[in-house]
Coordinates of N, CA, C and O in Angstrom, one line a residue:
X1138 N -13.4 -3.6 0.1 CA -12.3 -3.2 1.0 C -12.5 -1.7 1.4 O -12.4 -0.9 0.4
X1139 N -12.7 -1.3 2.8 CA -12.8 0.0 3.1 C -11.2 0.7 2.9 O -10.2 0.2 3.4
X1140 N -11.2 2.2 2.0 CA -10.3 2.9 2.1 C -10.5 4.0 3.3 O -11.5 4.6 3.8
X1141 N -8.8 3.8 3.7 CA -9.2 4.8 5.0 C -7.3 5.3 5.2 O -6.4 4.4 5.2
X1142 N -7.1 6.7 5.3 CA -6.2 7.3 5.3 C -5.6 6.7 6.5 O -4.5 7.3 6.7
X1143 N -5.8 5.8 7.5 CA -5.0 5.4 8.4 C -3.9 4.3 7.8 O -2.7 4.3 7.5
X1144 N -5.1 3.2 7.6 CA -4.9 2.1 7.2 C -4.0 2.5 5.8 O -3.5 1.4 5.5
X1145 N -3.7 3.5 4.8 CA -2.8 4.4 4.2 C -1.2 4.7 5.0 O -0.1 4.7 4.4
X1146 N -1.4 4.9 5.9 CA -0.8 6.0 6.6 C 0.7 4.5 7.2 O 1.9 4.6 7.3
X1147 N -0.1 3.4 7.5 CA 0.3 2.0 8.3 C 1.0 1.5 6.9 O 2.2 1.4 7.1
X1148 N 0.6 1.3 5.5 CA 0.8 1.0 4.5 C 2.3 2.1 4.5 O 3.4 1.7 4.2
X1149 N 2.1 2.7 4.7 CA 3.2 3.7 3.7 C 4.4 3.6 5.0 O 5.6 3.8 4.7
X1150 N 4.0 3.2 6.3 CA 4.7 3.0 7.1 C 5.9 2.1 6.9 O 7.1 2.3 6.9
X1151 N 4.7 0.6 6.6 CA 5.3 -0.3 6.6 C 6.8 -0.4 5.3 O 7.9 -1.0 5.4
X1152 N 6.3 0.4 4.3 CA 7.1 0.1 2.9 C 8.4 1.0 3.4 O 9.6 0.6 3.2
X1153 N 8.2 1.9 4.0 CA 9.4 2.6 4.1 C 10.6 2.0 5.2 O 11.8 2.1 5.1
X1154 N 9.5 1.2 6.3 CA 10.6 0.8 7.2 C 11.3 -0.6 6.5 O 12.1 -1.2 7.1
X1155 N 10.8 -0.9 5.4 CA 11.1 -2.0 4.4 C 12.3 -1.6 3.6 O 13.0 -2.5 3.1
X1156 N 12.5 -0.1 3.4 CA 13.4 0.6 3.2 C 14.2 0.6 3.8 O 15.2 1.2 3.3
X1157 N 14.3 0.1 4.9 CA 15.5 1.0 6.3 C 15.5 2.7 5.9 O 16.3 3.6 6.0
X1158 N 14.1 2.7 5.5 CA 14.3 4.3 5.7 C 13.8 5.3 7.1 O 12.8 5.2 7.8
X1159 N 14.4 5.8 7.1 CA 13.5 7.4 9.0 C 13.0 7.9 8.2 O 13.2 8.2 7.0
X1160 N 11.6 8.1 9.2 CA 10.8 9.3 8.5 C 11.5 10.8 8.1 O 11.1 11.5 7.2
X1161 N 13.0 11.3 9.1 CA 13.5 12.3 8.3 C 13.9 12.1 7.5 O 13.8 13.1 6.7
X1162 N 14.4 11.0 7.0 CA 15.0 10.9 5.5 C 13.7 11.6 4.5 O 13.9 11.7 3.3
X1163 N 12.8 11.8 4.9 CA 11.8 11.9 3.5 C 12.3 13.5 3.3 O 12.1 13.9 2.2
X1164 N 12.8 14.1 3.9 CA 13.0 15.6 3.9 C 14.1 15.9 2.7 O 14.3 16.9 2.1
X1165 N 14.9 14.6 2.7 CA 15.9 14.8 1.3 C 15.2 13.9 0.5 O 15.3 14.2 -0.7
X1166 N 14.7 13.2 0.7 CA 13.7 12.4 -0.7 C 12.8 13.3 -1.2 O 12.8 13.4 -2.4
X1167 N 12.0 14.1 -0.7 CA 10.9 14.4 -1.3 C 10.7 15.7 -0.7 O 9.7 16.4 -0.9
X1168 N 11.6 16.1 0.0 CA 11.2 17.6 0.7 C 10.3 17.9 1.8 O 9.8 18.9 2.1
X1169 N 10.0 16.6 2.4 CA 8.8 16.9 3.5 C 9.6 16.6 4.5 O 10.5 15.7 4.5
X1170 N 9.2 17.8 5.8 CA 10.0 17.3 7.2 C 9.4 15.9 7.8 O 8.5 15.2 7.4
X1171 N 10.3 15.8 9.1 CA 9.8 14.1 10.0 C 8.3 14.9 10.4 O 7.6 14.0 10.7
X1172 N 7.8 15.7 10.5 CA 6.9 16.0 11.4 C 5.5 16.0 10.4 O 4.3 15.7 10.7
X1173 N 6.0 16.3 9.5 CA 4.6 16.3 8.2 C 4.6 14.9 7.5 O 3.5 14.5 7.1
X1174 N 5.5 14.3 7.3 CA 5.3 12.8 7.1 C 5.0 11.9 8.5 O 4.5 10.7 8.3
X1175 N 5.3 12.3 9.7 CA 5.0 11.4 10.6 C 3.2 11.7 10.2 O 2.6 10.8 9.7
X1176 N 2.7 12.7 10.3 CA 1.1 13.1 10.1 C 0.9 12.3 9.4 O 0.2 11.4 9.8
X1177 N 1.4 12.0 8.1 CA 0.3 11.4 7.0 C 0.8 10.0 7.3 O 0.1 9.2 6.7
X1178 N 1.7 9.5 8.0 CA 1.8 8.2 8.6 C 0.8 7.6 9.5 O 0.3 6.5 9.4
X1179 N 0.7 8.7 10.7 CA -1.0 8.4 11.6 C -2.4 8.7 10.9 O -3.5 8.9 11.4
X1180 N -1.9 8.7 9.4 CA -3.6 8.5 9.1 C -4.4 10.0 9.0 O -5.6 10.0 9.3
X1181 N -3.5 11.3 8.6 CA -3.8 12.5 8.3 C -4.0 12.5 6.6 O -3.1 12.2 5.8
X1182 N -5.1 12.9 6.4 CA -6.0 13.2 5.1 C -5.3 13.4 4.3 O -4.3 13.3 5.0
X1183 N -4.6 13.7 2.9 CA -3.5 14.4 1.9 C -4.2 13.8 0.9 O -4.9 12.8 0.8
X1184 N -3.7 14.9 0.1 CA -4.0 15.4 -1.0 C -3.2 14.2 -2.5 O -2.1 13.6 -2.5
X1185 N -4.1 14.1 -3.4 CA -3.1 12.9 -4.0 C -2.3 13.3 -4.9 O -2.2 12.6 -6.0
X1186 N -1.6 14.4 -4.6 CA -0.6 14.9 -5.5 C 0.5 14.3 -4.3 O 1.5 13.7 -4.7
X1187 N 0.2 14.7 -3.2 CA 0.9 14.6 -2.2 C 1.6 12.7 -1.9 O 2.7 12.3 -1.8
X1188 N 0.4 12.0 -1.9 CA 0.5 10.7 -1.9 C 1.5 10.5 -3.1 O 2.6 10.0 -2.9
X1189 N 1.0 10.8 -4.8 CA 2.2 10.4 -5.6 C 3.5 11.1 -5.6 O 4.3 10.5 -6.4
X1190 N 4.1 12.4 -4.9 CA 5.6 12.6 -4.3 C 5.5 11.6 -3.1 O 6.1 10.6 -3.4
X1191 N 5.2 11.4 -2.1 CA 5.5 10.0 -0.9 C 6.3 8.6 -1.8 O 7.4 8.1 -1.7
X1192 N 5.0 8.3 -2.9 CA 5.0 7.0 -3.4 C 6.6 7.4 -4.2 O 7.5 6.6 -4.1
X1193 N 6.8 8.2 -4.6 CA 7.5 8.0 -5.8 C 9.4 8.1 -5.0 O 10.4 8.1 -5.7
X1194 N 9.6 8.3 -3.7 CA 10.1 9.2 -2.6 C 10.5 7.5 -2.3 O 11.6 7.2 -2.6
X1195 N 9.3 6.3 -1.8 CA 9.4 5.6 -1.0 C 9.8 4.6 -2.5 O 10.1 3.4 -2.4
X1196 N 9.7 5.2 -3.9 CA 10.3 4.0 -4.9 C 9.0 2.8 -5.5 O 9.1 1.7 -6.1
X1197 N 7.9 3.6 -5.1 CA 7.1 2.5 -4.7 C 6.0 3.1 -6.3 O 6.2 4.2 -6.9
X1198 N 4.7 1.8 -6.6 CA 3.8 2.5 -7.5 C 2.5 2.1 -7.0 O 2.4 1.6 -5.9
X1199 N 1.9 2.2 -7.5 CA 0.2 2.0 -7.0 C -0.2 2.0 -7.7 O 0.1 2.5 -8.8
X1200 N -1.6 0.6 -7.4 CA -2.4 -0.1 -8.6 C -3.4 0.1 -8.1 O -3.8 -0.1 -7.0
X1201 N -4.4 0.5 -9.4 CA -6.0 0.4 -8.7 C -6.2 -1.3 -8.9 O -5.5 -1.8 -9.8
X1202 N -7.3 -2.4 -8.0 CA -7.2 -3.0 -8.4 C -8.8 -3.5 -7.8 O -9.1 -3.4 -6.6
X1203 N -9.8 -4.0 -8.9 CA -11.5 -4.2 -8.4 C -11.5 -5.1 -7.0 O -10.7 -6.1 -6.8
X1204 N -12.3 -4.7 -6.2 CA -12.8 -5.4 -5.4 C -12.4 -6.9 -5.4 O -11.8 -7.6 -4.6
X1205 N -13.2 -7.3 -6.8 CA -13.4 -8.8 -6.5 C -12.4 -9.8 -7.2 O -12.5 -11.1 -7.4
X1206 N -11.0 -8.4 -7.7 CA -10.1 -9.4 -7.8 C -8.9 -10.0 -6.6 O -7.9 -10.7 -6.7
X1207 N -9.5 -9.1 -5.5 CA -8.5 -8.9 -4.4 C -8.1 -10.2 -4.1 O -6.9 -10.3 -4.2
X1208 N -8.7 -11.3 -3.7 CA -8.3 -12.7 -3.2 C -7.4 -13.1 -4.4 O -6.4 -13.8 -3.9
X1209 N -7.2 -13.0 -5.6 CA -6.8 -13.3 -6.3 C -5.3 -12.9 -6.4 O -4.2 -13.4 -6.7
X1210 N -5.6 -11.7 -6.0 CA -3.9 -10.7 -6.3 C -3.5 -11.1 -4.5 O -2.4 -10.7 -4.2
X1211 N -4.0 -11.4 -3.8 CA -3.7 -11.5 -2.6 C -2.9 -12.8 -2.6 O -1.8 -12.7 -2.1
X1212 N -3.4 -14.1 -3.3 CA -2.8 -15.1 -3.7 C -1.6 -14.8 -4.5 O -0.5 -15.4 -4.1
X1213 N -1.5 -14.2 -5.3 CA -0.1 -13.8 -6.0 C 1.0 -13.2 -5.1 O 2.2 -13.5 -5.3
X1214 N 0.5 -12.0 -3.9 CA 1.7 -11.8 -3.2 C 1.9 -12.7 -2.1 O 3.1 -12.8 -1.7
X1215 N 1.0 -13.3 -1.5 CA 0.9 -14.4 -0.7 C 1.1 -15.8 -0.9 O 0.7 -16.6 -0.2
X1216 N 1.9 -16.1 -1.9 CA 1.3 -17.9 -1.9 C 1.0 -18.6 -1.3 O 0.0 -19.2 -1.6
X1217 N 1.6 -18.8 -0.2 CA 1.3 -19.6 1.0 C 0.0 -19.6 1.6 O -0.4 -20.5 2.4
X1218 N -0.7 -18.7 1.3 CA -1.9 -18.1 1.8 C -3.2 -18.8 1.8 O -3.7 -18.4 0.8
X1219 N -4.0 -19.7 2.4 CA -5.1 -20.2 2.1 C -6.4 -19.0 1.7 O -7.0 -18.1 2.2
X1220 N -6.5 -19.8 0.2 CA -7.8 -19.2 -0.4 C -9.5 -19.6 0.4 O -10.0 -20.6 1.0
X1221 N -10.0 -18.1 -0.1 CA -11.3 -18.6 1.0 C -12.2 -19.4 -0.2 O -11.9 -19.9 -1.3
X1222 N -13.3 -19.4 0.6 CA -13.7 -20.3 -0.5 C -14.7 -20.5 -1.6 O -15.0 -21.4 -2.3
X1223 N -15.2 -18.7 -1.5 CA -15.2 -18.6 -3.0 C -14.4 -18.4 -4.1 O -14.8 -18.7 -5.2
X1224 N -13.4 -18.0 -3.8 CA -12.0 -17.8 -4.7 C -11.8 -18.9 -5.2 O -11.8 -18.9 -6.4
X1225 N -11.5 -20.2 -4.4 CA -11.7 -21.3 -4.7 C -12.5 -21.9 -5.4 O -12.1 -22.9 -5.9
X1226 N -13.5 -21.6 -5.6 CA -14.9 -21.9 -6.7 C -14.5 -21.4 -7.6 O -14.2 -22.1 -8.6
X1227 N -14.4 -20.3 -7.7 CA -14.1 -19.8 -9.0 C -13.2 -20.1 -9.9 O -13.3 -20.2 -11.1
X1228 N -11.9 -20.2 -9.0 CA -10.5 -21.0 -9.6 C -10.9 -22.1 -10.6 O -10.6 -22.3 -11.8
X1229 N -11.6 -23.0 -9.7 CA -11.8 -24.3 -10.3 C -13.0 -24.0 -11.3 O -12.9 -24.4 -12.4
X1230 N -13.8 -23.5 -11.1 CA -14.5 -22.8 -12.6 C -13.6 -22.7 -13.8 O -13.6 -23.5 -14.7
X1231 N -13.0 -21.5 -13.6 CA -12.0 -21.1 -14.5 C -10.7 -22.5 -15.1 O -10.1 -22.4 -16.2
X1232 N -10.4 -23.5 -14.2 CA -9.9 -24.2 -14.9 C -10.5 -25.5 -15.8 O -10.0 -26.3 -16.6
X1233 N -11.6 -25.5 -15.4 CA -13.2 -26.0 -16.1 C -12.5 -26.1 -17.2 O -11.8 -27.1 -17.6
X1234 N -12.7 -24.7 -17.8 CA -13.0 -23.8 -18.6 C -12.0 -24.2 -19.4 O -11.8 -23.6 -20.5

């Protein structure tokens, strides 16, 4: 999965407006004005000291998680979700097993 400070920026978007939070609100959460958090909203570069005051601002935590367990954890926040179809092999591997 490509990381990319936009696709960051859309993420951090979405959680907040999950919040019913305004981007001014972050200026009493975490001390950043609407104009410096609208930036790292369009996908402007920061620093990850910076990302863990946002994260912690927006309530939120962050997981590193391998590549190749993503279909997997994707299935856990998704259920409904159809698995592709190696995930599906492997599943049924694992209940082989």
């Amino acid at each position: 999965m490509k990381q990319d400070p936009v696709l960051l920026g859309q993420q951090l978007r979405k959680i907040r407006l999950a919040r019913n939070l305004r981007q001014k609100d972050m200026l009493f959460r975490i001390g950043m004005s609407q104009q410096q958090y609208q930036s790292i909203e369009s996908g402007k570069d920061i620093r990850l000291s910076t990302l863990f005051r946002i994260l912690e601002g927006l309530d939120t935590s962050m997981v590193l998680v391998p590549n190749e367990k993503m279909d997997e954890i994707d299935q856990i926040l998704h259920p409904g979700k159809t698995m592709n179809a190696s995930t599906l092999l492997d599943t049924m591997k694992d209940l082989e097993d």
